[in-house]
Short mmCIF file of C-alpha atoms (C1' of nucleotides) in Angstrom, two decimals:
data_model
loop_
_atom_site.label_atom_id
_atom_site.label_comp_id
_atom_site.label_asym_id
_atom_site.label_seq_id
_atom_site.Cartn_x
_atom_site.Cartn_y
_atom_site.Cartn_z
CA MET A 1238 147.40 47.34 101.69
CA LEU A 1239 147.99 45.01 104.12
CA GLN A 1240 145.30 43.71 106.77
CA ILE A 1241 145.80 45.39 109.94
CA GLY A 1242 144.60 41.98 111.85
CA TYR A 1243 147.38 40.36 109.97
CA ILE A 1244 150.48 43.17 110.75
CA ARG A 1245 149.24 43.07 114.63
CA GLU A 1246 149.63 39.09 114.74
CA ASN A 1247 152.63 38.57 112.64
CA ARG A 1248 154.19 41.49 113.47
CA ASP A 1249 157.92 39.54 113.00
CA HIS A 1250 157.18 38.12 110.21
CA VAL A 1251 156.18 40.90 108.13
CA ILE A 1252 159.58 42.62 109.17
CA GLU A 1253 161.38 39.80 107.75
CA ARG A 1254 159.41 39.44 104.75
CA LEU A 1255 159.01 43.06 104.01
CA ARG A 1256 163.18 42.50 104.52
CA VAL A 1257 163.49 40.69 101.35
CA ARG A 1258 162.50 44.05 99.49
CA ASN A 1259 165.22 45.95 101.40
CA PHE A 1260 162.68 48.02 103.01
CA ALA A 1261 163.47 48.25 106.57
CA ALA A 1262 160.25 48.12 108.23
CA VAL A 1263 160.43 47.87 112.03
CA GLU A 1264 159.80 51.59 112.87
CA LEU A 1265 156.95 51.72 110.27
CA VAL A 1266 154.92 48.17 111.48
CA ASP A 1267 155.52 49.76 115.43
CA GLU A 1268 154.01 52.23 114.32
CA VAL A 1269 150.63 51.20 112.70
CA ILE A 1270 150.62 48.87 115.50
CA ALA A 1271 150.54 51.28 118.08
CA LEU A 1272 148.60 53.59 115.99
CA ASP A 1273 145.71 50.61 115.16
CA GLU A 1274 146.32 49.94 119.04
CA GLN A 1275 145.29 53.78 119.35
CA ARG A 1276 142.39 53.94 117.92
CA ARG A 1277 140.86 50.63 119.17
CA GLN A 1278 141.27 52.42 122.50
CA LEU A 1279 139.29 55.40 121.28
CA GLN A 1280 136.95 53.02 119.56
CA THR A 1281 135.76 51.66 123.03
CA GLU A 1282 135.47 55.07 124.51
CA SER A 1283 133.69 56.06 122.03
CA ASP A 1284 130.96 53.10 121.78
CA ALA A 1285 130.71 53.11 125.46
CA LEU A 1286 129.84 56.88 125.19
CA ALA A 1287 127.59 56.57 122.34
CA ALA A 1288 125.77 53.88 124.28
CA GLU A 1289 125.07 55.90 127.41
CA ALA A 1290 123.63 58.32 125.01
CA ASN A 1291 121.42 56.41 123.09
CA ALA A 1292 120.22 55.26 126.29
CA ALA A 1293 119.43 58.60 128.30
CA ALA A 1294 117.18 59.79 124.49
CA ARG A 1295 115.38 56.16 124.25
CA GLN A 1296 114.24 56.93 127.97
CA ILE A 1297 113.90 60.61 127.12
CA GLY A 1298 111.36 59.13 124.41
CA ASP A 1299 109.98 56.70 126.83
CA LEU A 1300 109.25 59.69 129.53
CA MET A 1301 107.46 61.92 126.71
CA ARG A 1302 105.47 59.48 125.70
CA GLN A 1303 104.03 58.90 128.79
CA GLY A 1304 103.28 62.48 129.59
CA LYS A 1305 105.84 62.50 132.50
CA ARG A 1306 107.06 65.99 130.56
CA GLU A 1307 109.27 67.44 133.85
CA GLU A 1308 111.44 63.80 134.54
CA ALA A 1309 112.08 63.81 130.69
CA GLU A 1310 113.33 67.76 130.96
CA ALA A 1311 115.47 66.26 134.17
CA ILE A 1312 117.36 63.60 131.99
CA LYS A 1313 117.47 66.09 128.60
CA ALA A 1314 119.27 68.77 130.84
CA LYS A 1315 121.71 66.16 131.76
CA ALA A 1316 122.12 64.41 128.09
CA SER A 1317 122.52 67.41 125.93
CA GLY A 1318 126.48 67.36 127.90
CA TYR A 1319 127.24 64.11 125.67
CA LYS A 1320 126.93 66.05 122.66
CA ASP A 1321 130.48 68.02 123.34
CA GLN A 1322 132.06 64.72 124.64
CA GLN A 1323 131.29 62.51 121.47
CA LYS A 1324 132.02 65.43 119.19
CA LYS A 1325 135.87 64.97 121.11
CA LEU A 1326 135.96 61.89 120.91
CA ALA A 1327 134.68 60.99 117.37
CA ASP A 1328 137.65 63.89 116.37
CA ALA A 1329 139.85 61.92 117.78
CA LEU A 1330 139.10 58.62 116.85
CA ALA A 1331 138.78 59.55 113.21
CA ALA A 1332 142.67 61.28 113.73
CA ALA A 1333 143.63 57.79 114.26
CA GLU A 1334 142.33 55.97 111.65
CA LEU A 1335 143.85 58.93 109.59
CA GLN A 1336 146.88 58.38 110.45
CA LEU A 1337 146.50 55.16 110.82
CA HIS A 1338 145.64 54.79 107.65
CA GLU A 1339 148.45 57.34 106.16
CA LYS A 1340 151.56 55.08 107.57
CA LEU A 1341 149.47 51.69 106.67
CA VAL A 1342 150.00 52.79 102.67
CA LEU A 1343 152.97 53.09 103.28
CA LEU A 1344 153.93 49.25 103.56
CA PRO A 1345 154.24 47.73 100.01
CA ASN A 1346 152.90 44.19 100.29
CA LEU A 1347 154.99 41.05 101.12
CA PRO A 1348 157.17 39.30 98.50
CA HIS A 1349 156.34 35.51 98.04
CA GLN A 1350 158.87 32.99 99.47
CA SER A 1351 160.58 32.49 95.84
CA VAL A 1352 161.01 36.01 96.14
CA PRO A 1353 164.43 36.14 95.54
CA LYS A 1354 166.30 39.08 97.65
CA GLY A 1355 168.11 41.39 95.75
CA MET A 1356 169.11 44.89 95.16
CA GLY A 1357 168.08 45.65 91.15
CA ALA A 1358 167.12 44.62 88.05
CA GLU A 1359 171.22 42.61 88.30
CA ASP A 1360 169.29 40.40 91.03
CA ASN A 1361 166.64 38.89 88.83
CA GLU A 1362 166.34 35.45 88.78
CA VAL A 1363 166.19 33.95 84.96
CA VAL A 1364 163.66 31.24 84.96
CA LEU A 1365 163.81 30.46 81.16
CA GLU A 1366 165.46 31.25 78.21
CA HIS A 1367 163.32 30.38 74.90
CA GLY A 1368 164.58 30.57 72.02
CA HIS A 1369 168.11 32.23 69.69
CA ARG A 1370 169.58 35.27 69.93
CA SER A 1371 169.50 35.78 66.50
CA GLU A 1372 172.75 36.67 64.92
CA LEU A 1373 172.41 39.72 62.50
CA PRO A 1374 175.21 41.18 59.56
CA GLU A 1375 177.49 43.98 61.38
CA ASP A 1376 174.97 46.34 58.96
CA ALA A 1377 171.60 45.32 60.96
CA LEU A 1378 169.86 48.34 61.95
CA PRO A 1379 168.15 49.48 65.39
CA HIS A 1380 164.55 49.76 64.48
CA TRP A 1381 164.68 54.02 64.74
CA ASP A 1382 166.99 52.80 61.55
CA LEU A 1383 164.45 50.58 60.11
CA ALA A 1384 161.00 53.03 60.77
CA ALA A 1385 163.17 56.03 58.97
CA ARG A 1386 163.94 53.35 56.24
CA TYR A 1387 160.38 52.29 55.65
CA ASP A 1388 158.59 55.56 56.49
CA ILE A 1389 156.46 53.80 59.75
CA ILE A 1390 156.98 55.74 62.41
CA ASP A 1391 157.61 59.32 62.48
CA PHE A 1392 159.03 60.83 65.90
CA GLU A 1393 159.94 64.15 64.70
CA LEU A 1394 155.95 64.04 63.98
CA GLY A 1395 154.83 63.39 67.04
CA THR A 1396 157.42 65.55 68.39
CA LYS A 1397 155.63 69.21 66.55
CA VAL A 1398 152.34 67.42 67.79
CA THR A 1399 153.09 66.73 71.20
CA GLY A 1400 156.39 66.19 72.36
CA ALA A 1401 159.11 63.46 72.67
CA GLY A 1402 157.88 60.32 73.55
CA PHE A 1403 154.84 60.46 71.55
CA PRO A 1404 155.47 58.54 67.57
CA VAL A 1405 153.21 58.91 65.42
CA TYR A 1406 153.15 55.60 63.14
CA LYS A 1407 152.31 55.81 59.48
CA GLY A 1408 151.19 53.86 56.43
CA LYS A 1409 152.21 49.85 56.91
CA GLY A 1410 153.13 50.75 60.57
CA ALA A 1411 149.67 51.98 61.66
CA LYS A 1412 148.24 48.80 60.31
CA LEU A 1413 150.84 46.58 62.16
CA GLN A 1414 150.01 48.04 65.27
CA ARG A 1415 146.02 47.26 64.22
CA ALA A 1416 146.83 43.70 63.36
CA MET A 1417 149.26 43.39 66.42
CA ILE A 1418 145.97 44.17 68.68
CA ASN A 1419 143.42 42.39 67.12
CA PHE A 1420 145.22 39.58 67.70
CA PHE A 1421 146.14 39.49 71.06
CA LEU A 1422 142.44 40.40 71.92
CA ASP A 1423 141.88 37.45 69.56
CA GLN A 1424 143.76 35.14 71.41
CA ALA A 1425 143.22 36.69 75.02
CA GLU A 1426 139.60 35.35 73.98
CA LYS A 1427 140.10 32.45 72.59
CA ALA A 1428 141.87 32.14 75.94
CA GLY A 1429 138.94 32.69 77.90
CA TYR A 1430 139.62 36.46 78.96
CA ARG A 1431 136.14 38.67 78.17
CA GLU A 1432 137.07 41.79 76.42
CA VAL A 1433 135.80 45.00 77.85
CA GLN A 1434 136.45 48.94 76.81
CA PRO A 1435 137.08 50.37 79.93
CA PRO A 1436 137.36 54.80 80.08
CA ILE A 1437 140.98 55.70 79.61
CA LEU A 1438 140.68 58.83 82.36
CA ILE A 1439 140.24 57.27 85.84
CA ASN A 1440 139.52 59.31 89.14
CA GLY A 1441 141.42 59.61 92.07
CA ALA A 1442 139.61 56.60 93.93
CA SER A 1443 140.34 53.96 91.02
CA GLY A 1444 144.04 55.46 91.05
CA PHE A 1445 144.19 54.48 95.38
CA GLY A 1446 142.20 50.80 94.29
CA THR A 1447 144.78 49.31 92.23
CA GLY A 1448 147.55 51.20 94.27
CA GLN A 1449 148.88 53.62 91.79
CA LEU A 1450 148.23 56.51 94.21
CA PRO A 1451 150.05 57.33 96.50
CA ASP A 1452 152.96 55.68 95.32
CA LYS A 1453 153.23 56.63 91.40
CA GLU A 1454 151.71 59.74 91.52
CA GLY A 1455 153.96 61.88 89.83
CA GLN A 1456 154.44 59.05 87.12
CA MET A 1457 150.84 59.72 85.87
CA TYR A 1458 149.05 62.40 83.80
CA HIS A 1459 146.81 64.50 85.60
CA VAL A 1460 143.83 66.57 84.07
CA GLY A 1461 143.69 69.44 86.87
CA ILE A 1462 140.65 71.08 85.59
CA ASP A 1463 138.20 67.57 86.43
CA ASP A 1464 141.24 66.37 88.64
CA LEU A 1465 141.48 62.87 86.39
CA TYR A 1466 144.21 60.79 85.13
CA LEU A 1467 144.84 59.30 82.29
CA ILE A 1468 145.66 55.69 82.90
CA PRO A 1469 149.24 53.86 82.77
CA THR A 1470 147.83 50.88 82.25
CA ALA A 1471 144.18 49.11 81.65
CA GLU A 1472 144.61 46.82 85.00
CA VAL A 1473 143.78 50.09 86.65
CA PRO A 1474 140.10 50.61 84.92
CA VAL A 1475 139.51 47.32 84.49
CA THR A 1476 140.20 45.98 88.07
CA ASN A 1477 138.15 49.13 89.53
CA LEU A 1478 135.17 47.62 87.65
CA TYR A 1479 135.19 45.14 90.53
CA ARG A 1480 135.81 48.13 93.20
CA ASP A 1481 133.46 47.57 95.85
CA THR A 1482 131.89 44.18 94.63
CA ILE A 1483 130.86 41.14 96.64
CA VAL A 1484 131.62 38.15 93.81
CA LYS A 1485 130.00 35.23 94.28
CA GLU A 1486 132.58 32.42 94.88
CA SER A 1487 130.84 30.38 91.68
CA ASP A 1488 131.45 33.10 89.17
CA PHE A 1489 135.83 32.57 90.01
CA PRO A 1490 137.37 33.14 88.05
CA ILE A 1491 137.16 36.15 86.54
CA LYS A 1492 138.93 37.12 83.25
CA LEU A 1493 138.71 40.34 81.76
CA THR A 1494 141.09 41.39 78.54
CA ALA A 1495 141.25 44.87 77.50
CA TYR A 1496 142.95 47.09 74.62
CA THR A 1497 144.05 50.91 75.93
CA PRO A 1498 146.68 53.48 75.11
CA CYS A 1499 148.85 54.11 78.06
CA PHE A 1500 150.33 57.09 78.86
CA ARG A 1501 153.54 57.14 81.36
CA ARG A 1502 155.14 60.73 82.36
CA GLU A 1503 158.58 58.99 83.20
CA ALA A 1504 159.67 61.72 85.35
CA GLY A 1505 163.45 61.16 85.13
CA SER A 1506 163.86 58.57 82.80
CA TYR A 1507 166.04 59.60 79.79
CA GLY A 1508 169.31 58.51 78.82
CA ALA A 1509 170.38 56.34 76.19
CA HIS A 1510 168.32 52.89 76.06
CA VAL A 1511 165.00 55.86 75.73
CA ARG A 1512 165.84 55.89 72.01
CA GLY A 1513 163.19 54.98 69.73
CA LEU A 1514 160.40 52.49 70.80
CA ASN A 1515 162.35 51.98 73.64
CA ARG A 1516 160.20 54.45 76.52
CA LEU A 1517 157.26 56.18 75.27
CA HIS A 1518 154.97 58.34 76.92
CA GLN A 1519 151.73 57.06 75.23
CA PHE A 1520 152.18 53.32 74.11
CA ASP A 1521 149.31 50.65 73.35
CA LYS A 1522 149.06 47.53 75.53
CA VAL A 1523 146.24 45.03 75.70
CA GLU A 1524 146.48 43.57 79.37
CA VAL A 1525 144.65 40.33 80.99
CA VAL A 1526 143.27 41.37 84.21
CA GLN A 1527 142.21 38.14 86.77
CA ILE A 1528 140.20 38.14 90.08
CA VAL A 1529 140.13 34.58 91.17
CA HIS A 1530 139.94 32.38 94.90
CA PRO A 1531 142.81 33.23 97.11
CA GLU A 1532 143.75 29.28 96.92
CA LYS A 1533 143.95 29.69 92.82
CA SER A 1534 146.24 32.91 92.36
CA TYR A 1535 149.57 30.90 92.25
CA LYS A 1536 148.28 28.58 89.75
CA VAL A 1537 146.30 31.09 87.62
CA LEU A 1538 149.94 33.41 87.93
CA GLU A 1539 151.65 30.03 85.99
CA GLU A 1540 148.72 29.71 83.45
CA MET A 1541 149.24 33.42 82.69
CA SER A 1542 152.88 33.47 82.31
CA VAL A 1543 152.57 30.41 79.84
CA TYR A 1544 149.68 32.16 78.21
CA VAL A 1545 151.87 35.62 77.79
CA GLN A 1546 154.70 32.79 76.59
CA SER A 1547 152.39 31.52 73.73
CA LEU A 1548 152.03 34.93 72.22
CA LEU A 1549 156.12 35.31 71.88
CA ARG A 1550 155.68 31.80 70.41
CA ALA A 1551 153.23 32.36 68.07
CA LEU A 1552 155.13 36.05 67.06
CA ASN A 1553 159.21 33.77 67.01
CA LEU A 1554 160.49 35.53 69.05
CA PRO A 1555 163.71 35.00 71.32
CA TYR A 1556 162.25 35.56 74.88
CA ARG A 1557 163.94 34.73 78.43
CA VAL A 1558 161.35 35.01 81.73
CA LEU A 1559 162.69 36.74 84.72
CA ARG A 1560 161.49 36.29 88.70
CA LEU A 1561 161.68 39.88 89.98
CA CYS A 1562 163.98 40.18 93.42
CA GLY A 1563 162.66 42.17 96.09
CA GLY A 1564 164.12 45.49 94.89
CA ASP A 1565 162.87 45.35 92.10
CA MET A 1566 159.81 44.40 92.21
CA GLY A 1567 156.51 46.45 91.84
CA PHE A 1568 155.16 48.33 95.50
CA THR A 1569 151.29 46.25 95.19
CA SER A 1570 153.20 42.78 93.84
CA ALA A 1571 153.80 39.56 95.77
CA LEU A 1572 154.84 37.94 93.11
CA THR A 1573 155.85 38.85 89.73
CA TYR A 1574 157.56 37.27 86.46
CA ASP A 1575 158.56 39.95 83.58
CA MET A 1576 159.08 38.28 79.98
CA GLU A 1577 161.30 40.13 77.58
CA VAL A 1578 162.63 39.62 74.61
CA TRP A 1579 165.97 39.65 72.27
CA SER A 1580 166.50 43.46 70.66
CA ALA A 1581 169.11 42.02 68.08
CA ALA A 1582 170.21 45.01 66.51
CA GLN A 1583 170.68 47.08 70.49
CA LYS A 1584 172.02 43.42 71.58
CA ARG A 1585 169.66 44.21 74.51
CA TRP A 1586 166.50 42.47 76.44
CA LEU A 1587 163.47 44.74 76.71
CA GLU A 1588 160.88 44.21 78.61
CA VAL A 1589 157.66 43.05 76.81
CA SER A 1590 155.44 42.01 79.41
CA SER A 1591 154.58 42.13 83.86
CA VAL A 1592 152.77 39.22 85.06
CA SER A 1593 151.72 39.79 88.30
CA ASN A 1594 150.17 37.85 91.58
CA PHE A 1595 148.71 40.95 94.09
CA GLU A 1596 147.59 38.47 96.25
CA ALA A 1597 144.64 40.88 98.43
CA TYR A 1598 146.71 43.80 98.59
CA GLN A 1599 144.82 45.41 95.67
CA SER A 1600 141.29 44.05 96.47
CA ASN A 1601 141.64 45.45 100.05
CA ARG A 1602 141.94 48.62 98.91
CA LEU A 1603 139.13 48.15 95.94
CA LYS A 1604 137.03 45.89 98.62
CA VAL A 1605 136.41 43.14 96.07
CA ARG A 1606 135.70 40.08 98.36
CA PHE A 1607 133.65 36.75 98.32
CA LYS A 1608 131.78 35.42 101.13
CA GLY A 1609 134.12 31.89 101.65
CA GLY A 1610 133.67 29.01 103.79
CA GLY A 1611 131.66 29.50 106.70
CA GLY A 1612 130.25 32.76 105.57
CA LYS A 1613 132.97 34.39 105.94
CA MET A 1614 133.67 37.82 103.96
CA GLN A 1615 137.23 37.65 102.86
CA PRO A 1616 139.08 39.07 99.87
CA ALA A 1617 140.03 37.99 96.45
CA HIS A 1618 143.21 37.98 94.68
CA THR A 1619 143.73 39.59 91.79
CA LEU A 1620 146.17 39.10 88.97
CA ASN A 1621 147.43 40.87 85.59
CA GLY A 1622 149.36 40.89 82.75
CA SER A 1623 150.79 42.62 79.99
CA ALA A 1624 149.43 40.62 77.09
CA LEU A 1625 151.36 42.65 74.96
CA ALA A 1626 152.96 46.20 75.22
CA LEU A 1627 153.10 47.00 71.81
CA PRO A 1628 156.08 49.69 70.92
CA ARG A 1629 159.47 47.15 71.78
CA ILE A 1630 157.65 43.99 70.53
CA LEU A 1631 157.11 46.25 67.27
CA ALA A 1632 161.06 47.11 67.61
CA ALA A 1633 162.35 43.49 67.99
CA ILE A 1634 159.76 42.49 65.11
CA LEU A 1635 161.90 44.78 63.27
CA GLU A 1636 164.88 44.55 64.12
CA ASP A 1637 164.73 40.38 64.10
CA ASN A 1638 162.92 40.50 60.89
CA GLN A 1639 164.95 42.59 58.55
CA THR A 1640 166.49 41.30 55.48
CA GLU A 1641 167.79 43.12 52.45
CA LYS A 1642 164.12 42.48 50.89
CA GLY A 1643 162.57 44.61 53.55
CA ILE A 1644 160.90 43.64 57.19
CA ARG A 1645 159.15 40.29 57.19
CA ILE A 1646 155.98 40.12 59.00
CA PRO A 1647 155.46 37.40 61.09
CA GLU A 1648 153.09 34.37 59.76
CA VAL A 1649 150.50 35.22 62.45
CA LEU A 1650 150.27 38.77 61.53
CA VAL A 1651 149.44 38.24 58.35
CA PRO A 1652 146.42 37.46 57.98
CA TYR A 1653 145.57 40.94 60.35
CA THR A 1654 148.12 42.66 58.05
CA GLY A 1655 147.12 41.71 54.89
CA PHE A 1656 150.86 42.08 53.90
CA GLU A 1657 154.16 39.41 54.08
CA TRP A 1658 156.89 41.91 53.83
CA ILE A 1659 157.14 45.81 54.93
CA ASP A 1660 159.44 47.12 52.06
"C1'" G B 94 126.02 74.86 80.75
"C1'" G B 95 120.48 76.36 82.32
"C1'" A B 96 115.80 74.70 85.51
"C1'" G B 97 112.87 70.24 87.96
"C1'" A B 98 112.93 65.61 89.81
"C1'" G B 99 115.57 61.70 92.76
"C1'" U B 100 119.58 59.09 95.63
"C1'" U B 101 116.90 53.61 100.88
"C1'" G B 102 118.95 46.12 102.11
"C1'" G B 103 120.90 41.52 96.17
"C1'" C B 104 116.62 43.98 93.42
"C1'" A B 105 111.93 46.30 93.39
"C1'" G B 106 109.57 49.80 96.99
"C1'" A B 107 107.15 51.89 102.09
"C1'" G B 108 108.68 54.81 105.92
"C1'" U B 109 104.07 61.13 111.03
"C1'" G B 110 112.29 63.66 114.49
"C1'" G B 111 111.72 58.91 119.48
"C1'" U B 112 111.53 50.59 120.69
"C1'" C B 113 113.70 51.81 112.03
"C1'" G B 114 119.01 48.12 111.06
"C1'" A B 115 114.54 49.92 108.65
"C1'" A B 116 107.13 47.85 106.23
"C1'" U B 117 106.08 44.90 102.44
"C1'" G B 118 107.03 42.06 97.44
"C1'" C B 119 110.85 39.63 94.12
"C1'" G B 120 115.06 36.80 94.62
"C1'" G B 121 118.63 34.04 98.17
"C1'" C B 122 119.03 29.84 101.52
"C1'" G B 123 116.96 26.27 105.52
"C1'" G B 124 112.34 22.71 106.00
"C1'" U B 125 107.19 20.92 105.86
"C1'" C B 126 104.83 18.52 101.37
"C1'" U B 127 106.27 15.04 96.76
"C1'" U B 128 108.97 9.07 93.79
"C1'" G B 129 111.58 14.19 92.49
"C1'" A B 130 110.54 18.87 90.87
"C1'" A B 131 106.91 22.71 90.60
"C1'" A B 132 103.40 24.98 93.35
"C1'" A B 133 101.51 26.18 98.39
"C1'" C B 134 103.42 26.81 103.10
"C1'" C B 135 106.74 27.60 107.45
"C1'" G B 136 111.25 29.63 109.11
"C1'" U B 137 115.42 32.27 107.50
"C1'" U B 138 117.72 36.30 105.32
"C1'" G B 139 123.20 43.15 104.94
"C1'" U B 140 127.97 44.93 106.17
"C1'" C B 141 131.79 47.24 109.29
"C1'" C B 142 133.76 48.08 114.06
"C1'" U B 143 135.01 46.35 119.31
"C1'" U B 144 134.47 41.37 122.02
"C1'" A B 145 137.26 34.93 123.62
"C1'" A B 146 132.21 35.04 123.55
"C1'" C B 147 127.91 38.14 125.21
"C1'" C B 148 126.84 43.10 125.42
"C1'" G B 149 127.97 47.33 122.70
"C1'" G B 150 128.83 50.72 118.70
"C1'" A B 151 128.73 52.37 113.07
"C1'" C B 152 126.24 52.59 108.58
"C1'" C B 153 119.66 54.61 104.50
"C1'" G B 154 124.34 58.30 97.88
"C1'" G B 155 129.54 61.56 100.84
"C1'" G B 156 130.69 65.36 104.00
"C1'" G B 157 129.33 68.91 107.39
"C1'" G B 158 124.90 71.01 111.09
"C1'" U B 159 120.23 71.95 114.11
"C1'" U B 160 118.43 68.04 118.02
"C1'" C B 161 118.00 64.91 124.89
"C1'" G B 162 117.04 61.75 119.75
"C1'" A B 163 117.61 62.00 112.43
"C1'" A B 164 116.60 57.52 106.91
"C1'" U B 165 113.05 61.98 108.13
"C1'" C B 166 114.76 69.11 108.85
"C1'" C B 167 118.83 72.96 107.22
"C1'" C B 168 123.18 73.16 104.31
"C1'" U B 169 126.98 71.53 101.14
"C1'" C B 170 129.25 67.87 97.72
"C1'" A B 171 128.34 64.11 94.25
"C1'" C B 172 125.74 60.99 90.88
"C1'" U B 173 120.75 59.98 88.63
"C1'" C B 174 116.49 60.81 85.53
"C1'" U B 175 112.99 64.72 83.10
"C1'" C B 176 112.99 68.89 80.30
"C1'" C B 177 115.77 73.41 78.04
"C1'" G B 178 120.84 73.86 75.38
"C1'" C B 179 125.70 72.75 73.05
"C1'" C B 180 127.60 68.30 70.51
"C1'" A B 181 130.68 64.14 67.71
#
RNA sequence: GGAGAGUUGGCAGAGUGGUCGAAUGCGGCGGUCUUGAAAACCGUUGUCCUUAACCGGACCGGGGGUUCGAAUCCCUCACUCUCCGCCA
């Protein structure tokens, strides 16, 4: 979340920045500032009263030690009144803090200067396009038909076991999945990321830390009996590894990678574009996360973008990079690049990665801090990116590499699959 | 799941209800000594809120209670450890 001190001192700037998201912030920002004012007022009163009560208690202690019992009793009688007053003020203060917090978490992150204004996907800025969009013959098949023809993904079977959006990968399909996971993890390790295997169920505090809660409550699967959530992305458990920690400045940059399954309810998103692998409730993803010095975060964002692109190049997939506009960007992000691969048979772009700089928005909630210049504690910056999400990559590979002989496996994956063709 | 023990500063580890934000050791930082380093010695060393600053306030796992006053007593929750049960 945003820092209250920053909002207090930069009201107009905050409002102006949030306009880029089409977020009408005037009312909320003013409310937050008023609540903060109230909170500080109560804090001051409460502190003054506590100081008085403390002084009285100390005095009683002194008198008792000197054996002046009667004098002590006199003060005692007076001091007993503090309790109710203190309780009243403490309650008011707690209520004010709660109200402030409730409003504060409703404010999304401030977009970076370079974020274009816009409403939705159509306003995203194409930063670059790489490779040629393949021209396939007329009888080329979309991946769901290819999956059926070669018996490598079974959507119906998954529906029986669980429900729609939970495919079963079979034979070479399953093996190709495993190959991609290993390839992506190996590449990440070469790029300096340390591999971790985090839990794939998280508690509410973790969900709050990275910003999924309360904003996207309905998008996560919730295990009611234990009050845990299935992760929608490895970002959540991996970034939360550093919740409530003070990082040594010399430990920057912290670079982590993890493979996990991801679970998303995708409530309300049905239609033509969710066929096949396009949108699933469970899918596999390798994620990269960095925790860095604030001065470095935008350089690191570019580095992560280049890294993700290197994977797409290695797989020989035509792709483009988008700079998301204010209206399309996630709640917690300051700047996001989306990478999309060209689905040759569907003739449309598929998002396979999203790389974001959250600046201090997450670390304020997470309390990931370091002691900066002058010995002052300050929040670190967090970033993450998909590297990569598997299903749409698989879709693109199947569609783009289909031939009369079968589907050709990208060269870099052959050492991992052990076969060159799906036929 | 059952029974018991525990949770204190970066770590280890004291702490009779009143000067405890907390002994001591280690670690960290600064200094003396040294050609340099080590050792030794001296000093220093938490976070947060409020404030221009001083002052003040909060924090000894979380929450609540008793009391003029709680790290210390009571309740409750979470977690850790030991034993038993179950189990990939």
